[in-house]
CSV table of C-alpha atoms and ligand atoms in Angstrom, one decimal:
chain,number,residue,atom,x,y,z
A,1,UNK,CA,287.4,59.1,56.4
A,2,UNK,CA,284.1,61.3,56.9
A,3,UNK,CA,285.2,63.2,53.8
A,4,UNK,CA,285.2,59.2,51.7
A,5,UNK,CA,282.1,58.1,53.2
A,6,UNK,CA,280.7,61.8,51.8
A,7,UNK,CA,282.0,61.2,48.5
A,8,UNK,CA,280.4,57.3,48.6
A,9,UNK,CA,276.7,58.8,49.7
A,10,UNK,CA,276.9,61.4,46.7
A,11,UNK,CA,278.2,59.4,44.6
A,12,UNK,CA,275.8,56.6,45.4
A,13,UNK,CA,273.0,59.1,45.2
A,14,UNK,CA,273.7,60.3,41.8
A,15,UNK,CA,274.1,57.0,40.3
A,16,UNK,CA,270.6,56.1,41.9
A,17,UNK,CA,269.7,59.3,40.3
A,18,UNK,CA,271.1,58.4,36.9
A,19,UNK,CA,269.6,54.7,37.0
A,20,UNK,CA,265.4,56.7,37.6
A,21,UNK,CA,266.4,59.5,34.7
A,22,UNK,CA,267.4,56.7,32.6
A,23,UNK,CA,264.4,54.2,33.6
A,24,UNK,CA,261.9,57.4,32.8
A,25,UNK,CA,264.0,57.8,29.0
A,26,UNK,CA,263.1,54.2,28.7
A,27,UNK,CA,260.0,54.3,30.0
A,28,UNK,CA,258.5,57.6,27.4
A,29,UNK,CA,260.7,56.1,24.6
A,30,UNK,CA,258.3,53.1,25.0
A,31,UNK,CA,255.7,55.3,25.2
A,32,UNK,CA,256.2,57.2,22.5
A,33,UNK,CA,256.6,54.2,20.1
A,34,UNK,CA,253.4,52.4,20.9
A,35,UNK,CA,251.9,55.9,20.4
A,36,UNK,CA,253.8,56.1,16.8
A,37,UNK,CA,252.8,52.5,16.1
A,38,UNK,CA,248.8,53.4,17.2
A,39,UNK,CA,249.1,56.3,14.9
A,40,UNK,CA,250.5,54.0,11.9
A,41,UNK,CA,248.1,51.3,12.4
A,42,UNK,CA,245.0,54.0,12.5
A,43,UNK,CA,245.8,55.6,9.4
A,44,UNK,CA,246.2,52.0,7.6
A,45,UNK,CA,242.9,50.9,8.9
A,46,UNK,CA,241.3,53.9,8.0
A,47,UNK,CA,242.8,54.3,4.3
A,48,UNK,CA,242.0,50.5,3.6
A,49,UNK,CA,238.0,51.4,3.5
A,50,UNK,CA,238.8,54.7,1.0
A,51,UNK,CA,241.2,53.0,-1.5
A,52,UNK,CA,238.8,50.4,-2.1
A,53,UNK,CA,236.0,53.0,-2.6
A,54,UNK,CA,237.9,54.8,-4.9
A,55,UNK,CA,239.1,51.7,-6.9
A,56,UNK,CA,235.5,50.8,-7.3
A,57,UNK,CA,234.5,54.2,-8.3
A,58,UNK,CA,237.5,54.9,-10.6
A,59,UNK,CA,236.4,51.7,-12.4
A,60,UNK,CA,232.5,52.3,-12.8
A,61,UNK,CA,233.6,55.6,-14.2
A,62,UNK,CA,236.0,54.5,-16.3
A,63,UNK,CA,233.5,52.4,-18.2
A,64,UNK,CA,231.3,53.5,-21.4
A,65,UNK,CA,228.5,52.0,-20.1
A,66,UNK,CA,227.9,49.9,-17.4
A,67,UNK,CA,225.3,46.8,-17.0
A,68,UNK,CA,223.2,47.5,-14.5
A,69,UNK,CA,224.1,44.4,-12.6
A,70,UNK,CA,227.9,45.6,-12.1
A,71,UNK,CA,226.7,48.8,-11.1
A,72,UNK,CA,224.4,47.5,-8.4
A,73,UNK,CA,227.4,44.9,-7.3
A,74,UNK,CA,229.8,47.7,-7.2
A,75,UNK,CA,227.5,49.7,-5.4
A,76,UNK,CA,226.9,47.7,-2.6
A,77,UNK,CA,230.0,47.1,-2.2
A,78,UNK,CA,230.4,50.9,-2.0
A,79,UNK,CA,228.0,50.5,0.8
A,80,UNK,CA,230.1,47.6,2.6
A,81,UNK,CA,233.4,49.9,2.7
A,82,UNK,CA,231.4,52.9,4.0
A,83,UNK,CA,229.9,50.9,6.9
A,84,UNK,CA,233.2,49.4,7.6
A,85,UNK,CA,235.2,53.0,7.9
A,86,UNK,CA,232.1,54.3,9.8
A,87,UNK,CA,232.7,50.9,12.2
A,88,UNK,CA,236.1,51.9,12.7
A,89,UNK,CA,236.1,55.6,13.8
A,90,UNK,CA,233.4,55.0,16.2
A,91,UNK,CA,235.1,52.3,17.4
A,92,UNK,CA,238.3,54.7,17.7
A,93,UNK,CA,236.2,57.2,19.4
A,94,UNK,CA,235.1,55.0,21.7
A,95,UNK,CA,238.6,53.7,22.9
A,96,UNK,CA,239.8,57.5,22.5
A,97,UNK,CA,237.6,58.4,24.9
A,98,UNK,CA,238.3,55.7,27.3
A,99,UNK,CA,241.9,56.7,27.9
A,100,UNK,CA,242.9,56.6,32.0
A,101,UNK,CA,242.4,60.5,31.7
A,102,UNK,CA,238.8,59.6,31.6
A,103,UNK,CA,238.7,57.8,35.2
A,104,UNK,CA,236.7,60.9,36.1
A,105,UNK,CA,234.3,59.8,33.7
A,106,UNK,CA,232.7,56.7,35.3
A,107,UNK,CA,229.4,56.9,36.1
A,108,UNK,CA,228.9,54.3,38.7
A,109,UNK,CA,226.2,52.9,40.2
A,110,UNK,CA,224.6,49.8,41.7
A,111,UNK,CA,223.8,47.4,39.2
A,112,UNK,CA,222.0,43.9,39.2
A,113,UNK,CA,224.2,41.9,37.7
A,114,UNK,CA,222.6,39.1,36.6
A,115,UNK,CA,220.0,41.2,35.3
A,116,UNK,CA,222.4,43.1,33.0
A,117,UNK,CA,223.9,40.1,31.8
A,118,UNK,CA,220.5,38.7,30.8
A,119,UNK,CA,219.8,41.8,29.0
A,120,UNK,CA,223.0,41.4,26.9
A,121,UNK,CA,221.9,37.8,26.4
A,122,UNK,CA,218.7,38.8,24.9
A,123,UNK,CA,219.6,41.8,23.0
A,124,UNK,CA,222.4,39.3,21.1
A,125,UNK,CA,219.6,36.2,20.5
A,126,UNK,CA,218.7,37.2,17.2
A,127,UNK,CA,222.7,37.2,15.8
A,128,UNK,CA,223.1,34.3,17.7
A,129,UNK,CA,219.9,32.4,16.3
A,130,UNK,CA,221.3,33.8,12.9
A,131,UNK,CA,224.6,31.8,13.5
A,132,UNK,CA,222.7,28.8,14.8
A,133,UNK,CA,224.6,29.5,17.9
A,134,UNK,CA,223.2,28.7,21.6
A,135,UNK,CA,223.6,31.3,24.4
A,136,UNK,CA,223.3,30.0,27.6
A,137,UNK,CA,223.4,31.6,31.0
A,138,UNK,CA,224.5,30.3,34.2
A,139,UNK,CA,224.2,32.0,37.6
A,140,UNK,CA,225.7,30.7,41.2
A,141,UNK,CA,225.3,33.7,42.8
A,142,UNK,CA,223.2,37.0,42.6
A,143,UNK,CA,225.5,39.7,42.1
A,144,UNK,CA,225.0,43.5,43.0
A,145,UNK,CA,227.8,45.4,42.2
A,146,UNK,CA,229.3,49.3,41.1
A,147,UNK,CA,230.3,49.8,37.8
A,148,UNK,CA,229.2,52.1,35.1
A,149,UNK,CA,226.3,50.2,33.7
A,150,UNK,CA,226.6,51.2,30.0
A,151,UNK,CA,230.7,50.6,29.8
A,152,UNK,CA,230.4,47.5,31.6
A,153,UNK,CA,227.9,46.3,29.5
A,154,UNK,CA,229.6,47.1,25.8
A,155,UNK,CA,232.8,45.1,27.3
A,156,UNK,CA,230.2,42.1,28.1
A,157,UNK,CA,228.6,43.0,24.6
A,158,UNK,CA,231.9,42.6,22.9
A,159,UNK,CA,233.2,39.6,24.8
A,160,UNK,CA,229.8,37.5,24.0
A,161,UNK,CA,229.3,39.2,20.3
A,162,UNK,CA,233.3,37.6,19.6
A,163,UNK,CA,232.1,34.2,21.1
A,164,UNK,CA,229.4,34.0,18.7
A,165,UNK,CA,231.4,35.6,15.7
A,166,UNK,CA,234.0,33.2,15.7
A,167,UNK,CA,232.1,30.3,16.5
A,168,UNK,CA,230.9,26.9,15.0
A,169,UNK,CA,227.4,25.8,13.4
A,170,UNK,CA,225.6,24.3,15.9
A,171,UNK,CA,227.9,26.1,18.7
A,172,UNK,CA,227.0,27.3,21.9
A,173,UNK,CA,228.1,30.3,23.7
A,174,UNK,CA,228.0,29.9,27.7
A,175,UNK,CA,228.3,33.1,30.2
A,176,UNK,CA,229.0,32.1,33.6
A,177,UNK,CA,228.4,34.7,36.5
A,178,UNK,CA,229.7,33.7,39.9
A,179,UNK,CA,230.6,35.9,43.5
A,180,UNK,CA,232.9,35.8,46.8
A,181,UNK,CA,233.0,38.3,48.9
A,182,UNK,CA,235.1,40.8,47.5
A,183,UNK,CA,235.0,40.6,43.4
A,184,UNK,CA,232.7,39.3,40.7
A,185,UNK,CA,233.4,37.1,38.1
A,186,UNK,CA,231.9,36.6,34.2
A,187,UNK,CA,233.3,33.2,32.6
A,188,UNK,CA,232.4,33.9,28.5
A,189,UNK,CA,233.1,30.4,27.1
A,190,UNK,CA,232.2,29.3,23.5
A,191,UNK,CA,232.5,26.0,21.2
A,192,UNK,CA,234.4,28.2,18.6
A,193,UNK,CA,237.1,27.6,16.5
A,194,UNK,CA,239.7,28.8,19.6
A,195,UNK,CA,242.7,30.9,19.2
A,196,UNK,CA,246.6,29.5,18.4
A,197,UNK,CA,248.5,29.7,21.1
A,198,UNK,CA,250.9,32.1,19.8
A,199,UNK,CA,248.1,34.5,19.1
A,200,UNK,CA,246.7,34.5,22.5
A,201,UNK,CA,249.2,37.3,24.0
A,202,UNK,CA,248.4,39.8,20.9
A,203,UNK,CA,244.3,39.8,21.3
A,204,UNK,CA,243.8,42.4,23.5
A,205,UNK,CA,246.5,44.7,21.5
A,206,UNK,CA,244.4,47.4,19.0
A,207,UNK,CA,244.0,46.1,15.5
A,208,UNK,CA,245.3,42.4,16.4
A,209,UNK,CA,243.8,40.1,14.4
A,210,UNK,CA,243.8,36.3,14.3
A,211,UNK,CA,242.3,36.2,11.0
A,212,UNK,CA,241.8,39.3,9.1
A,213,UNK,CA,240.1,37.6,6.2
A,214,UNK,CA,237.6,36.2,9.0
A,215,UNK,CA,237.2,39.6,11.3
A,216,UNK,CA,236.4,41.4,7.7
A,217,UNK,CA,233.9,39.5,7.2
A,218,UNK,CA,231.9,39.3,10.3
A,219,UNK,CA,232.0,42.8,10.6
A,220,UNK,CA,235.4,43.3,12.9
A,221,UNK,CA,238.2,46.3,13.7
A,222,UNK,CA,240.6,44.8,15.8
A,223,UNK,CA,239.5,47.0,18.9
A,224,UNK,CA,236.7,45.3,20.0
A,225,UNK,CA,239.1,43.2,23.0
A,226,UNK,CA,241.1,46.7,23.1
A,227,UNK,CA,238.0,48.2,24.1
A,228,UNK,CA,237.0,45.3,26.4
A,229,UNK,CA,240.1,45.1,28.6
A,230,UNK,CA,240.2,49.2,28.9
A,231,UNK,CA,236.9,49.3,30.5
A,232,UNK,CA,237.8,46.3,32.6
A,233,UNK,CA,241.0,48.0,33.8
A,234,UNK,CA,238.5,51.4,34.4
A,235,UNK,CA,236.9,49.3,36.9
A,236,UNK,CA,239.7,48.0,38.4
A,237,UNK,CA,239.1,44.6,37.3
A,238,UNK,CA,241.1,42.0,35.4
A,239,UNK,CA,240.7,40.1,32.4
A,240,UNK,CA,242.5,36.9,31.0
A,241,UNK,CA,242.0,34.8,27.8
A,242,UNK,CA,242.2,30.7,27.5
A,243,UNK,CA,241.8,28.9,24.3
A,244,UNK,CA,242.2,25.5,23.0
A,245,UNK,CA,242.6,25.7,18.4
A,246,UNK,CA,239.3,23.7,17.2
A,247,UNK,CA,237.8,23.3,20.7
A,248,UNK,CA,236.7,27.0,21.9
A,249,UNK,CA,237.9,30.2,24.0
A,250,UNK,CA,237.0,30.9,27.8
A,251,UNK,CA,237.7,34.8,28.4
A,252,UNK,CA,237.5,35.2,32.7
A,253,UNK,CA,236.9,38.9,34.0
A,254,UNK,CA,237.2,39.8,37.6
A,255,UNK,CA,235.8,43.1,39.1
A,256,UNK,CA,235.9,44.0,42.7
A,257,UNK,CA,231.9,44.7,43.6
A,258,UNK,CA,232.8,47.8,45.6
A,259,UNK,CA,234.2,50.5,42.9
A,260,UNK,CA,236.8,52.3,45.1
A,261,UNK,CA,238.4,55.9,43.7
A,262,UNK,CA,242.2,55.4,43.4
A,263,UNK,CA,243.9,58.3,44.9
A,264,UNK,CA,245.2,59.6,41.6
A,265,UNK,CA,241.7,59.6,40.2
A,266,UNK,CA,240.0,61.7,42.8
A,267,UNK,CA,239.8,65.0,41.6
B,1,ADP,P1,237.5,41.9,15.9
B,1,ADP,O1,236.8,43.2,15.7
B,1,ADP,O2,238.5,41.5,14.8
B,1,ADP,O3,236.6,40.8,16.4
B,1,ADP,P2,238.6,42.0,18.7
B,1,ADP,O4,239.5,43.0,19.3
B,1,ADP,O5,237.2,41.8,19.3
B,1,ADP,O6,238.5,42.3,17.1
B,1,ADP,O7,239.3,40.5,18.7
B,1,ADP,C1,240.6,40.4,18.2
B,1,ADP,C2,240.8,39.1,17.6
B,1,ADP,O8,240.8,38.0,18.5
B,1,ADP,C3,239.7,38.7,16.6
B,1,ADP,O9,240.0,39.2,15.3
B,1,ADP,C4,239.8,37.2,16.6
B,1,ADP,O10,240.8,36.7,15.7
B,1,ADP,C5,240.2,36.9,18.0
B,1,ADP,N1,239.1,36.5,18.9
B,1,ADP,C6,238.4,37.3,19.8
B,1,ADP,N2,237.5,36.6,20.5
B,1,ADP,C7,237.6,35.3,20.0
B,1,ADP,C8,236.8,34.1,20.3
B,1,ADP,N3,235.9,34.1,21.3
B,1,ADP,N4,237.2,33.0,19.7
B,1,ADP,C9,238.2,33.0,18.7
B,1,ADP,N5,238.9,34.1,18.4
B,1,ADP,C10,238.6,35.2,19.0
């Protein structure tokens, strides 16, 4: 009998063992596919720029002679596709850089809140003016908090610069700061024209686009939410997205006030 219940325990063991070797498999198959899907999706969005800059150079040197007009449209539109590519490698850099490797990297400090958050509101005035698009801030509470003042403010940036971007004429843009006694939390809210419903899982996913048509044309790479939720995640915080089609997004962040070192990040 001792000798069966032996045989049950190592038996039982190595089919638990079995069931974690295969979980891992699963686990760096997964891994490796979103890696091979990043890697596809970058070398799309990077070659999209350059065959349309050589299409438009093939075709001005194909011709005799060119009116001046064509080669000043062409041209600038040159320009347009060499802004774009630049756009998207710093972007890349950016959310290369912000991998969970680079934990170590946070610079944090105590930051006034609300003051940062009025900053952001004033540095993005002038697109929002341009847009005819009202920014309005509301604070309950005066918030003093850790993070890493310049990461935390591009995922505000980003959040506030998409509000405006995909909003309405005559829309408003309202950022909402409020405290308990453990986290912070930014309500971005807009009048815009809202995400389908269907979409709303996707947004944070590099490259996702609603509208590709639309995020070309106000200047967008699909990694600006990427970007967003990374830095959030950096400071332990979480993000969530609500939207109604033709009535406007809210995008809620919550970030604990006191940054607190996991264990696996102390080094
Ligand atoms: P992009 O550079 O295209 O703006 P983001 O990663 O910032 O990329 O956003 C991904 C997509 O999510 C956008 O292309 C857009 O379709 C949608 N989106 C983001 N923010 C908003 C918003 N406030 N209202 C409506 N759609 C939004």
């Amino acid at each position: 009998d001792l000798d069966a219940d032996i045989t049950e325990d190592a038996y039982s063991e190595t089919s638990q063992l079995s069931l974690a070797v295969q979980k891992s498999l699963r686990r760096l198959k997964a891994v490796d596919q979103s890696r091979q899907e990043f890697v596809s999706n970058v070398s799309h969005e990077l070659k999209t720029p350059i065959t349309s800059i050589r299409v438009l150079a093939d075709s001005l040197m194909s011709m005799e002679e060119v009116p001046v007009e064509l080669y000043r449209e062409f041209m600038a539109d040159i320009s347009d596709e060499v802004d774009r590519e630049n756009q998207i490698i710093s972007d890349l850099l950016t959310l290369v850089k912000m991998d969970k490797s680079a934990q170590s990297q946070m610079n944090i400090m105590q930051v006034n809140i609300n003051e940062e958050l009025e900053l952001i509101l004033k540095r993005l005035r002038p697109i929002a003016k341009r847009s005819n698009v009202e920014l309005i801030f509301e604070s309950i509470r005066e918030v003093t908090a850790d993070v890493d003042r310049v990461k935390f403010s591009l995922a505000v940036t980003n959040l506030v610069e998409n509000a405006v971007k995909y909003n309405v004429d005559s829309g408003w843009v309202r950022v909402t700061l409020d405290a308990d006694h453990k986290y912070f939390y930014i309500r971005v809210a807009d009048s815009g024209i809202g995400i389908p419903q269907d979409c709303i899982d996707h947004i944070f996913e590099r490259f996702f686009r609603v509208d590709k048509a639309r995020s070309r044309e106000v200047g967008g790479t699909g990694l600006g939410l990427a970007i967003t939720k990374n830095v959030i995640q950096m400071h332990h915080g979480i993000i969530d997205a609500e939207s109604a089609p033709g009535e406007g997004t809210t995008f809620s962040v919550r970030i604990p006030l006191n940054y607190v070192p996991r264990q696996e990040e102390k080094s």
